[in-house]
PDB file of C-alpha atoms and ligand atoms in Angstrom:
ATOM      1  CA  UNK A  27      -0.034   0.016  -0.033  1.00  0.00           C
ATOM      2  CA  UNK A  28       1.526   3.322  -1.131  1.00  0.00           C
ATOM      3  CA  UNK A  29       0.328   5.512   1.737  1.00  0.00           C
ATOM      4  CA  UNK A  30       3.147   7.931   2.794  1.00  0.00           C
ATOM      5  CA  UNK A  31       3.260   8.257   6.549  1.00  0.00           C
ATOM      6  CA  UNK A  32       2.477  11.778   7.777  1.00  0.00           C
ATOM      7  CA  UNK A  33       3.930  13.090  10.994  1.00  0.00           C
ATOM      8  CA  UNK A  34       1.942  16.117  11.842  1.00  0.00           C
ATOM      9  CA  UNK A  35       2.251  18.433  14.890  1.00  0.00           C
ATOM     10  CA  UNK A  36      -0.694  20.365  16.170  1.00  0.00           C
ATOM     11  CA  UNK A  37       0.780  23.085  18.241  1.00  0.00           C
ATOM     12  CA  UNK A  38      -2.615  24.231  19.516  1.00  0.00           C
ATOM     13  CA  UNK A  39      -2.671  27.530  21.379  1.00  0.00           C
ATOM     14  CA  UNK A  40       1.011  27.578  22.267  1.00  0.00           C
ATOM     15  CA  UNK A  41       4.074  29.528  21.434  1.00  0.00           C
ATOM     16  CA  UNK A  42       5.187  33.169  21.179  1.00  0.00           C
ATOM     17  CA  UNK A  43       7.167  34.397  18.272  1.00  0.00           C
ATOM     18  CA  UNK A  44      10.625  33.322  19.513  1.00  0.00           C
ATOM     19  CA  UNK A  45       9.297  29.891  20.556  1.00  0.00           C
ATOM     20  CA  UNK A  46       7.674  29.317  17.197  1.00  0.00           C
ATOM     21  CA  UNK A  47      10.766  30.361  15.351  1.00  0.00           C
ATOM     22  CA  UNK A  48      13.059  28.119  17.386  1.00  0.00           C
ATOM     23  CA  UNK A  49      10.748  25.029  17.351  1.00  0.00           C
ATOM     24  CA  UNK A  50      10.096  25.283  13.564  1.00  0.00           C
ATOM     25  CA  UNK A  51      13.926  25.922  12.999  1.00  0.00           C
ATOM     26  CA  UNK A  52      14.908  22.897  14.945  1.00  0.00           C
ATOM     27  CA  UNK A  53      12.271  20.577  13.232  1.00  0.00           C
ATOM     28  CA  UNK A  54      13.503  21.815   9.874  1.00  0.00           C
ATOM     29  CA  UNK A  55      17.142  21.285  10.745  1.00  0.00           C
ATOM     30  CA  UNK A  56      16.414  17.695  12.008  1.00  0.00           C
ATOM     31  CA  UNK A  57      14.256  16.768   9.017  1.00  0.00           C
ATOM     32  CA  UNK A  58      17.013  18.057   6.734  1.00  0.00           C
ATOM     33  CA  UNK A  59      19.345  15.508   8.461  1.00  0.00           C
ATOM     34  CA  UNK A  60      17.113  12.760   7.228  1.00  0.00           C
ATOM     35  CA  UNK A  61      17.941  13.549   3.653  1.00  0.00           C
ATOM     36  CA  UNK A  62      15.013  12.084   1.779  1.00  0.00           C
ATOM     37  CA  UNK A  63      12.842  10.805   4.544  1.00  0.00           C
ATOM     38  CA  UNK A  64      10.341   8.148   3.835  1.00  0.00           C
ATOM     39  CA  UNK A  65       7.619  10.163   5.495  1.00  0.00           C
ATOM     40  CA  UNK A  66       6.047  13.637   5.177  1.00  0.00           C
ATOM     41  CA  UNK A  67       6.262  16.274   7.926  1.00  0.00           C
ATOM     42  CA  UNK A  68       3.675  18.861   8.855  1.00  0.00           C
ATOM     43  CA  UNK A  69       3.531  21.502  11.621  1.00  0.00           C
ATOM     44  CA  UNK A  70       0.399  23.400  12.413  1.00  0.00           C
ATOM     45  CA  UNK A  71       1.242  26.497  14.540  1.00  0.00           C
ATOM     46  CA  UNK A  72      -1.461  29.031  15.779  1.00  0.00           C
ATOM     47  CA  UNK A  73      -2.323  31.775  13.344  1.00  0.00           C
ATOM     48  CA  UNK A  74      -0.011  34.269  14.928  1.00  0.00           C
ATOM     49  CA  UNK A  75       2.987  32.268  14.270  1.00  0.00           C
ATOM     50  CA  UNK A  76       2.336  31.231  10.604  1.00  0.00           C
ATOM     51  CA  UNK A  77       4.501  33.879   8.900  1.00  0.00           C
ATOM     52  CA  UNK A  78       7.377  33.387  11.328  1.00  0.00           C
ATOM     53  CA  UNK A  79       7.271  29.612  11.044  1.00  0.00           C
ATOM     54  CA  UNK A  80       7.053  29.744   7.267  1.00  0.00           C
ATOM     55  CA  UNK A  81      10.259  31.757   7.203  1.00  0.00           C
ATOM     56  CA  UNK A  82      11.964  29.340   9.590  1.00  0.00           C
ATOM     57  CA  UNK A  83      10.913  26.371   7.398  1.00  0.00           C
ATOM     58  CA  UNK A  84      12.195  27.888   4.250  1.00  0.00           C
ATOM     59  CA  UNK A  85      14.124  25.409   2.096  1.00  0.00           C
ATOM     60  CA  UNK A  86      12.994  22.419   4.154  1.00  0.00           C
ATOM     61  CA  UNK A  87      10.535  19.642   3.383  1.00  0.00           C
ATOM     62  CA  UNK A  88       8.295  20.354   6.362  1.00  0.00           C
ATOM     63  CA  UNK A  89       4.845  21.592   5.350  1.00  0.00           C
ATOM     64  CA  UNK A  90       2.830  24.046   7.336  1.00  0.00           C
ATOM     65  CA  UNK A  91      -0.889  23.952   8.203  1.00  0.00           C
ATOM     66  CA  UNK A  92      -3.268  26.051  10.263  1.00  0.00           C
ATOM     67  CA  UNK A  93      -5.648  24.793  12.846  1.00  0.00           C
ATOM     68  CA  UNK A  94      -8.972  26.102  11.611  1.00  0.00           C
ATOM     69  CA  UNK A  95     -10.532  28.248   8.942  1.00  0.00           C
ATOM     70  CA  UNK A  96     -13.747  30.027   7.989  1.00  0.00           C
ATOM     71  CA  UNK A  97     -16.086  28.903   5.207  1.00  0.00           C
ATOM     72  CA  UNK A  98     -15.977  32.282   3.347  1.00  0.00           C
ATOM     73  CA  UNK A  99     -13.150  33.599   1.203  1.00  0.00           C
ATOM     74  CA  UNK A 100     -13.436  37.030   2.716  1.00  0.00           C
ATOM     75  CA  UNK A 101     -15.838  39.457   4.245  1.00  0.00           C
ATOM     76  CA  UNK A 102     -17.526  40.613   7.447  1.00  0.00           C
ATOM     77  CA  UNK A 103     -16.487  37.864   9.912  1.00  0.00           C
ATOM     78  CA  UNK A 104     -14.580  39.484  12.759  1.00  0.00           C
ATOM     79  CA  UNK A 105     -11.848  37.433  14.226  1.00  0.00           C
ATOM     80  CA  UNK A 106     -12.034  34.770  11.547  1.00  0.00           C
ATOM     81  CA  UNK A 107      -9.381  33.677   9.029  1.00  0.00           C
ATOM     82  CA  UNK A 108     -10.222  32.445   5.441  1.00  0.00           C
ATOM     83  CA  UNK A 109      -8.660  29.422   3.673  1.00  0.00           C
ATOM     84  CA  UNK A 110      -7.492  31.880   1.001  1.00  0.00           C
ATOM     85  CA  UNK A 111      -5.607  33.812   3.625  1.00  0.00           C
ATOM     86  CA  UNK A 112      -4.001  30.655   4.892  1.00  0.00           C
ATOM     87  CA  UNK A 113      -2.926  29.624   1.381  1.00  0.00           C
ATOM     88  CA  UNK A 114      -1.554  33.203   0.905  1.00  0.00           C
ATOM     89  CA  UNK A 115       0.767  32.927   3.959  1.00  0.00           C
ATOM     90  CA  UNK A 116       2.157  29.593   2.910  1.00  0.00           C
ATOM     91  CA  UNK A 117      -0.051  26.970   4.387  1.00  0.00           C
ATOM     92  CA  UNK A 118      -0.723  23.854   2.431  1.00  0.00           C
ATOM     93  CA  UNK A 119      -2.895  22.076   4.931  1.00  0.00           C
ATOM     94  CA  UNK A 120      -5.515  23.093   7.623  1.00  0.00           C
ATOM     95  CA  UNK A 121      -6.857  20.941  10.497  1.00  0.00           C
ATOM     96  CA  UNK A 122     -10.588  20.998  10.534  1.00  0.00           C
ATOM     97  CA  UNK A 123     -13.063  19.823  13.214  1.00  0.00           C
ATOM     98  CA  UNK A 124     -10.665  19.092  15.933  1.00  0.00           C
ATOM     99  CA  UNK A 125     -12.577  17.992  19.066  1.00  0.00           C
ATOM    100  CA  UNK A 126     -11.443  21.056  20.859  1.00  0.00           C
ATOM    101  CA  UNK A 127     -13.214  23.158  18.272  1.00  0.00           C
ATOM    102  CA  UNK A 128     -16.248  20.827  18.179  1.00  0.00           C
ATOM    103  CA  UNK A 129     -16.472  21.294  21.921  1.00  0.00           C
ATOM    104  CA  UNK A 130     -15.417  25.001  22.517  1.00  0.00           C
ATOM    105  CA  UNK A 131     -17.042  26.327  19.476  1.00  0.00           C
ATOM    106  CA  UNK A 132     -19.958  23.961  18.981  1.00  0.00           C
ATOM    107  CA  UNK A 133     -18.745  23.094  15.565  1.00  0.00           C
ATOM    108  CA  UNK A 134     -21.238  20.743  13.885  1.00  0.00           C
ATOM    109  CA  UNK A 135     -20.507  17.991  11.231  1.00  0.00           C
ATOM    110  CA  UNK A 136     -22.289  20.176   8.662  1.00  0.00           C
ATOM    111  CA  UNK A 137     -20.015  23.276   9.386  1.00  0.00           C
ATOM    112  CA  UNK A 138     -16.898  21.175   9.289  1.00  0.00           C
ATOM    113  CA  UNK A 139     -17.866  19.799   5.976  1.00  0.00           C
ATOM    114  CA  UNK A 140     -18.418  23.347   4.677  1.00  0.00           C
ATOM    115  CA  UNK A 141     -15.056  24.445   5.987  1.00  0.00           C
ATOM    116  CA  UNK A 142     -13.276  21.424   4.381  1.00  0.00           C
ATOM    117  CA  UNK A 143     -14.978  22.265   1.040  1.00  0.00           C
ATOM    118  CA  UNK A 144     -13.897  25.884   1.348  1.00  0.00           C
ATOM    119  CA  UNK A 145     -10.318  24.760   2.213  1.00  0.00           C
ATOM    120  CA  UNK A 146     -10.218  22.433  -0.759  1.00  0.00           C
ATOM    121  CA  UNK A 147     -11.490  25.126  -3.063  1.00  0.00           C
ATOM    122  CA  UNK A 148      -8.679  27.490  -1.919  1.00  0.00           C
ATOM    123  CA  UNK A 149      -6.138  24.638  -2.713  1.00  0.00           C
ATOM    124  CA  UNK A 150      -5.467  23.550   0.816  1.00  0.00           C
ATOM    125  CA  UNK A 151      -5.487  19.940   1.983  1.00  0.00           C
ATOM    126  CA  UNK A 152      -7.468  19.177   5.078  1.00  0.00           C
ATOM    127  CA  UNK A 153      -6.890  17.002   8.143  1.00  0.00           C
ATOM    128  CA  UNK A 154     -10.435  16.307   9.220  1.00  0.00           C
ATOM    129  CA  UNK A 155     -10.674  15.135  12.840  1.00  0.00           C
ATOM    130  CA  UNK A 156     -13.138  12.676  14.268  1.00  0.00           C
ATOM    131  CA  UNK A 157     -13.263  10.619  17.519  1.00  0.00           C
ATOM    132  CA  UNK A 158     -15.552   9.649  20.392  1.00  0.00           C
ATOM    133  CA  UNK A 159     -15.772  10.924  23.963  1.00  0.00           C
ATOM    134  CA  UNK A 160     -15.190   8.734  26.914  1.00  0.00           C
ATOM    135  CA  UNK A 161     -18.902   8.256  27.662  1.00  0.00           C
ATOM    136  CA  UNK A 162     -19.456   7.204  24.038  1.00  0.00           C
ATOM    137  CA  UNK A 163     -16.629   4.759  24.244  1.00  0.00           C
ATOM    138  CA  UNK A 164     -18.006   3.341  27.511  1.00  0.00           C
ATOM    139  CA  UNK A 165     -21.364   2.858  25.714  1.00  0.00           C
ATOM    140  CA  UNK A 166     -19.482   1.031  22.867  1.00  0.00           C
ATOM    141  CA  UNK A 167     -20.577   3.705  20.393  1.00  0.00           C
ATOM    142  CA  UNK A 168     -17.091   4.468  19.038  1.00  0.00           C
ATOM    143  CA  UNK A 169     -17.584   3.101  15.591  1.00  0.00           C
ATOM    144  CA  UNK A 170     -21.189   4.580  15.349  1.00  0.00           C
ATOM    145  CA  UNK A 171     -19.931   8.055  16.344  1.00  0.00           C
ATOM    146  CA  UNK A 172     -16.866   7.911  13.935  1.00  0.00           C
ATOM    147  CA  UNK A 173     -19.171   6.704  11.203  1.00  0.00           C
ATOM    148  CA  UNK A 174     -21.597   9.590  11.686  1.00  0.00           C
ATOM    149  CA  UNK A 175     -18.745  12.167  11.932  1.00  0.00           C
ATOM    150  CA  UNK A 176     -17.178  10.917   8.623  1.00  0.00           C
ATOM    151  CA  UNK A 177     -20.532  10.815   6.847  1.00  0.00           C
ATOM    152  CA  UNK A 178     -21.307  14.321   7.999  1.00  0.00           C
ATOM    153  CA  UNK A 179     -18.023  16.114   7.993  1.00  0.00           C
ATOM    154  CA  UNK A 180     -16.121  14.749   5.054  1.00  0.00           C
ATOM    155  CA  UNK A 181     -17.213  16.333   1.759  1.00  0.00           C
ATOM    156  CA  UNK A 182     -18.591  13.908  -0.938  1.00  0.00           C
ATOM    157  CA  UNK A 183     -15.962  15.433  -3.161  1.00  0.00           C
ATOM    158  CA  UNK A 184     -13.039  14.650  -0.912  1.00  0.00           C
ATOM    159  CA  UNK A 185     -10.229  12.583  -2.472  1.00  0.00           C
ATOM    160  CA  UNK A 186      -7.014  10.899  -1.027  1.00  0.00           C
ATOM    161  CA  UNK A 187      -5.087  13.765  -2.606  1.00  0.00           C
ATOM    162  CA  UNK A 188      -6.838  16.540  -0.635  1.00  0.00           C
ATOM    163  CA  UNK A 189      -8.035  14.963   2.602  1.00  0.00           C
ATOM    164  CA  UNK A 190      -6.348  13.210   5.535  1.00  0.00           C
ATOM    165  CA  UNK A 191      -8.503  11.804   8.390  1.00  0.00           C
ATOM    166  CA  UNK A 192      -7.348  11.990  11.987  1.00  0.00           C
ATOM    167  CA  UNK A 193      -8.825   9.600  14.503  1.00  0.00           C
ATOM    168  CA  UNK A 194      -8.389  11.227  17.966  1.00  0.00           C
ATOM    169  CA  UNK A 195     -10.334   9.682  20.787  1.00  0.00           C
ATOM    170  CA  UNK A 196     -11.351  12.770  22.980  1.00  0.00           C
ATOM    171  CA  UNK A 197     -10.495  10.846  26.106  1.00  0.00           C
ATOM    172  CA  UNK A 198      -6.928  10.212  24.912  1.00  0.00           C
ATOM    173  CA  UNK A 199      -6.047  13.791  24.097  1.00  0.00           C
ATOM    174  CA  UNK A 200      -3.683  15.249  26.570  1.00  0.00           C
ATOM    175  CA  UNK A 201      -4.456  12.605  29.128  1.00  0.00           C
ATOM    176  CA  UNK A 202      -1.529  10.168  28.677  1.00  0.00           C
ATOM    177  CA  UNK A 203      -4.121   7.570  28.012  1.00  0.00           C
ATOM    178  CA  UNK A 204      -4.318   5.600  24.686  1.00  0.00           C
ATOM    179  CA  UNK A 205      -6.540   2.861  23.434  1.00  0.00           C
ATOM    180  CA  UNK A 206      -4.836  -0.590  23.049  1.00  0.00           C
ATOM    181  CA  UNK A 207      -3.200  -1.060  19.521  1.00  0.00           C
ATOM    182  CA  UNK A 208      -5.895  -3.623  18.877  1.00  0.00           C
ATOM    183  CA  UNK A 209      -8.585  -0.995  19.460  1.00  0.00           C
ATOM    184  CA  UNK A 210      -6.801   1.593  17.337  1.00  0.00           C
ATOM    185  CA  UNK A 211      -6.456  -0.881  14.392  1.00  0.00           C
ATOM    186  CA  UNK A 212     -10.089  -1.974  14.692  1.00  0.00           C
ATOM    187  CA  UNK A 213     -11.285   1.692  14.542  1.00  0.00           C
ATOM    188  CA  UNK A 214      -8.972   2.650  11.743  1.00  0.00           C
ATOM    189  CA  UNK A 215     -10.142  -0.378   9.699  1.00  0.00           C
ATOM    190  CA  UNK A 216     -13.737   0.504  10.367  1.00  0.00           C
ATOM    191  CA  UNK A 217     -13.042   4.175   9.351  1.00  0.00           C
ATOM    192  CA  UNK A 218     -11.632   2.974   6.037  1.00  0.00           C
ATOM    193  CA  UNK A 219     -14.597   0.888   5.325  1.00  0.00           C
ATOM    194  CA  UNK A 220     -16.862   3.944   5.918  1.00  0.00           C
ATOM    195  CA  UNK A 221     -14.589   5.984   3.623  1.00  0.00           C
ATOM    196  CA  UNK A 222     -14.911   3.268   0.974  1.00  0.00           C
ATOM    197  CA  UNK A 223     -18.664   3.454   1.158  1.00  0.00           C
ATOM    198  CA  UNK A 224     -18.618   7.260   0.999  1.00  0.00           C
ATOM    199  CA  UNK A 225     -15.768   8.023  -1.394  1.00  0.00           C
ATOM    200  CA  UNK A 226     -15.171   4.828  -3.222  1.00  0.00           C
ATOM    201  CA  UNK A 227     -12.627   2.027  -2.635  1.00  0.00           C
ATOM    202  CA  UNK A 228      -9.881   3.752  -4.701  1.00  0.00           C
ATOM    203  CA  UNK A 229      -9.925   6.815  -2.342  1.00  0.00           C
ATOM    204  CA  UNK A 230     -10.334   4.969   0.784  1.00  0.00           C
ATOM    205  CA  UNK A 231      -7.338   2.697   0.133  1.00  0.00           C
ATOM    206  CA  UNK A 232      -5.215   5.753  -0.688  1.00  0.00           C
ATOM    207  CA  UNK A 233      -6.492   8.132   2.113  1.00  0.00           C
ATOM    208  CA  UNK A 234      -4.289   8.513   5.070  1.00  0.00           C
ATOM    209  CA  UNK A 235      -5.815   7.959   8.539  1.00  0.00           C
ATOM    210  CA  UNK A 236      -3.726   9.325  11.351  1.00  0.00           C
ATOM    211  CA  UNK A 237      -4.015   8.462  15.007  1.00  0.00           C
ATOM    212  CA  UNK A 238      -3.915  11.295  17.535  1.00  0.00           C
ATOM    213  CA  UNK A 239      -4.148  11.275  21.405  1.00  0.00           C
ATOM    214  CA  UNK A 240      -1.164  11.119  23.732  1.00  0.00           C
ATOM    215  CA  UNK A 241       1.224   9.895  21.106  1.00  0.00           C
ATOM    216  CA  UNK A 242       4.728  10.151  22.300  1.00  0.00           C
ATOM    217  CA  UNK A 243       8.163   8.542  21.708  1.00  0.00           C
ATOM    218  CA  UNK A 244       7.429   5.603  23.893  1.00  0.00           C
ATOM    219  CA  UNK A 245       4.204   4.523  22.174  1.00  0.00           C
ATOM    220  CA  UNK A 246       4.663   5.776  18.612  1.00  0.00           C
ATOM    221  CA  UNK A 247       6.354   2.722  17.175  1.00  0.00           C
ATOM    222  CA  UNK A 248       3.568   0.476  18.206  1.00  0.00           C
ATOM    223  CA  UNK A 249       0.883   2.824  16.937  1.00  0.00           C
ATOM    224  CA  UNK A 250       2.526   3.776  13.728  1.00  0.00           C
ATOM    225  CA  UNK A 251       3.319   0.187  12.691  1.00  0.00           C
ATOM    226  CA  UNK A 252      -0.414  -0.760  12.611  1.00  0.00           C
ATOM    227  CA  UNK A 253      -1.566  -1.485   9.055  1.00  0.00           C
ATOM    228  CA  UNK A 254      -4.273   1.134   8.936  1.00  0.00           C
ATOM    229  CA  UNK A 255      -2.424   3.859  10.842  1.00  0.00           C
ATOM    230  CA  UNK A 256      -0.759   6.239   8.266  1.00  0.00           C
ATOM    231  CA  UNK A 257       0.846   8.667  10.673  1.00  0.00           C
ATOM    232  CA  UNK A 258       0.144  10.715  13.753  1.00  0.00           C
ATOM    233  CA  UNK A 259      -1.417  14.069  14.746  1.00  0.00           C
ATOM    234  CA  UNK A 260       0.609  14.914  17.716  1.00  0.00           C
ATOM    235  CA  UNK A 261      -0.246  17.642  20.245  1.00  0.00           C
ATOM    236  CA  UNK A 262       1.908  18.025  23.399  1.00  0.00           C
ATOM    237  CA  UNK A 263       4.822  15.963  22.143  1.00  0.00           C
ATOM    238  CA  UNK A 264       5.153  18.198  18.949  1.00  0.00           C
ATOM    239  CA  UNK A 265       6.151  21.215  21.070  1.00  0.00           C
ATOM    240  CA  UNK A 266       9.582  19.675  21.727  1.00  0.00           C
ATOM    241  CA  UNK A 267      11.563  19.039  18.413  1.00  0.00           C
ATOM    242  CA  UNK A 268      13.328  16.179  20.048  1.00  0.00           C
ATOM    243  CA  UNK A 269      10.183  14.277  20.937  1.00  0.00           C
ATOM    244  CA  UNK A 270       8.567  15.075  17.653  1.00  0.00           C
ATOM    245  CA  UNK A 271      11.553  13.736  15.767  1.00  0.00           C
ATOM    246  CA  UNK A 272      11.857  10.700  18.086  1.00  0.00           C
ATOM    247  CA  UNK A 273       8.109   9.778  17.130  1.00  0.00           C
ATOM    248  CA  UNK A 274       9.125  10.141  13.461  1.00  0.00           C
ATOM    249  CA  UNK A 275      12.316   8.148  13.986  1.00  0.00           C
ATOM    250  CA  UNK A 276      10.220   5.070  14.746  1.00  0.00           C
ATOM    251  CA  UNK A 277       8.964   5.004  11.207  1.00  0.00           C
ATOM    252  CA  UNK A 278      10.871   7.390   8.899  1.00  0.00           C
ATOM    253  CA  UNK A 279      14.100   5.796   8.041  1.00  0.00           C
ATOM    254  CA  UNK A 280      16.998   7.746   6.339  1.00  0.00           C
TER     255      UNK A 280
HETATM  256  P1  LIG B  12      -1.928  15.230  22.632  1.00  0.00           P
HETATM  257  O1  LIG B  12      -0.898  14.654  21.721  1.00  0.00           O
HETATM  258  O2  LIG B  12      -1.444  16.379  23.449  1.00  0.00           O
HETATM  259  O3  LIG B  12      -2.704  14.299  23.271  1.00  0.00           O
HETATM  260  O4  LIG B  12      -2.964  15.908  21.573  1.00  0.00           O
HETATM  261  C1  LIG B  12      -3.495  15.300  20.550  1.00  0.00           C
HETATM  262  C2  LIG B  12      -4.219  16.219  19.615  1.00  0.00           C
HETATM  263  O5  LIG B  12      -5.272  16.655  19.964  1.00  0.00           O
HETATM  264  C3  LIG B  12      -3.641  16.611  18.327  1.00  0.00           C
HETATM  265  O6  LIG B  12      -4.563  17.197  17.571  1.00  0.00           O
END
């Protein structure tokens, strides 16, 4: 299967200018040392750091993404950022529908789908996030919830070239808890089946499905070696270049 592993860092609401410059510079320098790495790298800083990070990544193979976007290209939407603006400042990706946005900003599947469509129209690739809460998991609704989220928040027009799915169990984010590798593989395989139904087998087989939620150097190799896990969306451990690169080292050979 020719799915290139994607090692993605979601910096969330962290970092001032100097931190962003240093972190991006360190990641770029480490990735450069890998020569032609077998995997792809992505960092997603907060909006305020995009320009600084872009400069620090210059000449490196590390792509940059944002953490959200609006559905419109421009206009009267105070405080929002459009996908066209993100593309303009050097982003090639945008994370959409992260559970923290679903919770903090009441984002619905429908809105997330519209954001993804707008991002694709602007020429951005999307990382669309899904995942169950602890209560949903306890009620054995994980696959149902993920199915509903995929059906509602992934555009019908999505392809493996413009869309990446991130499975992030809400209860595993920032908690140090992770599902067992067997559970992760079961959910990822189920997600791929749903994608096949929605987008066709060709797209589903090529589309990358990342795991996110307390991924760190100690558990990355086990998670990233699962057949249907095509990379990681890393929060806390992406804020330290050495941890981020240690996670990558478990799968990206020189
Ligand atoms: P942590 O790696 O800090 O658990 O965060 C995961 C996440 O939410 C990435 O989007």
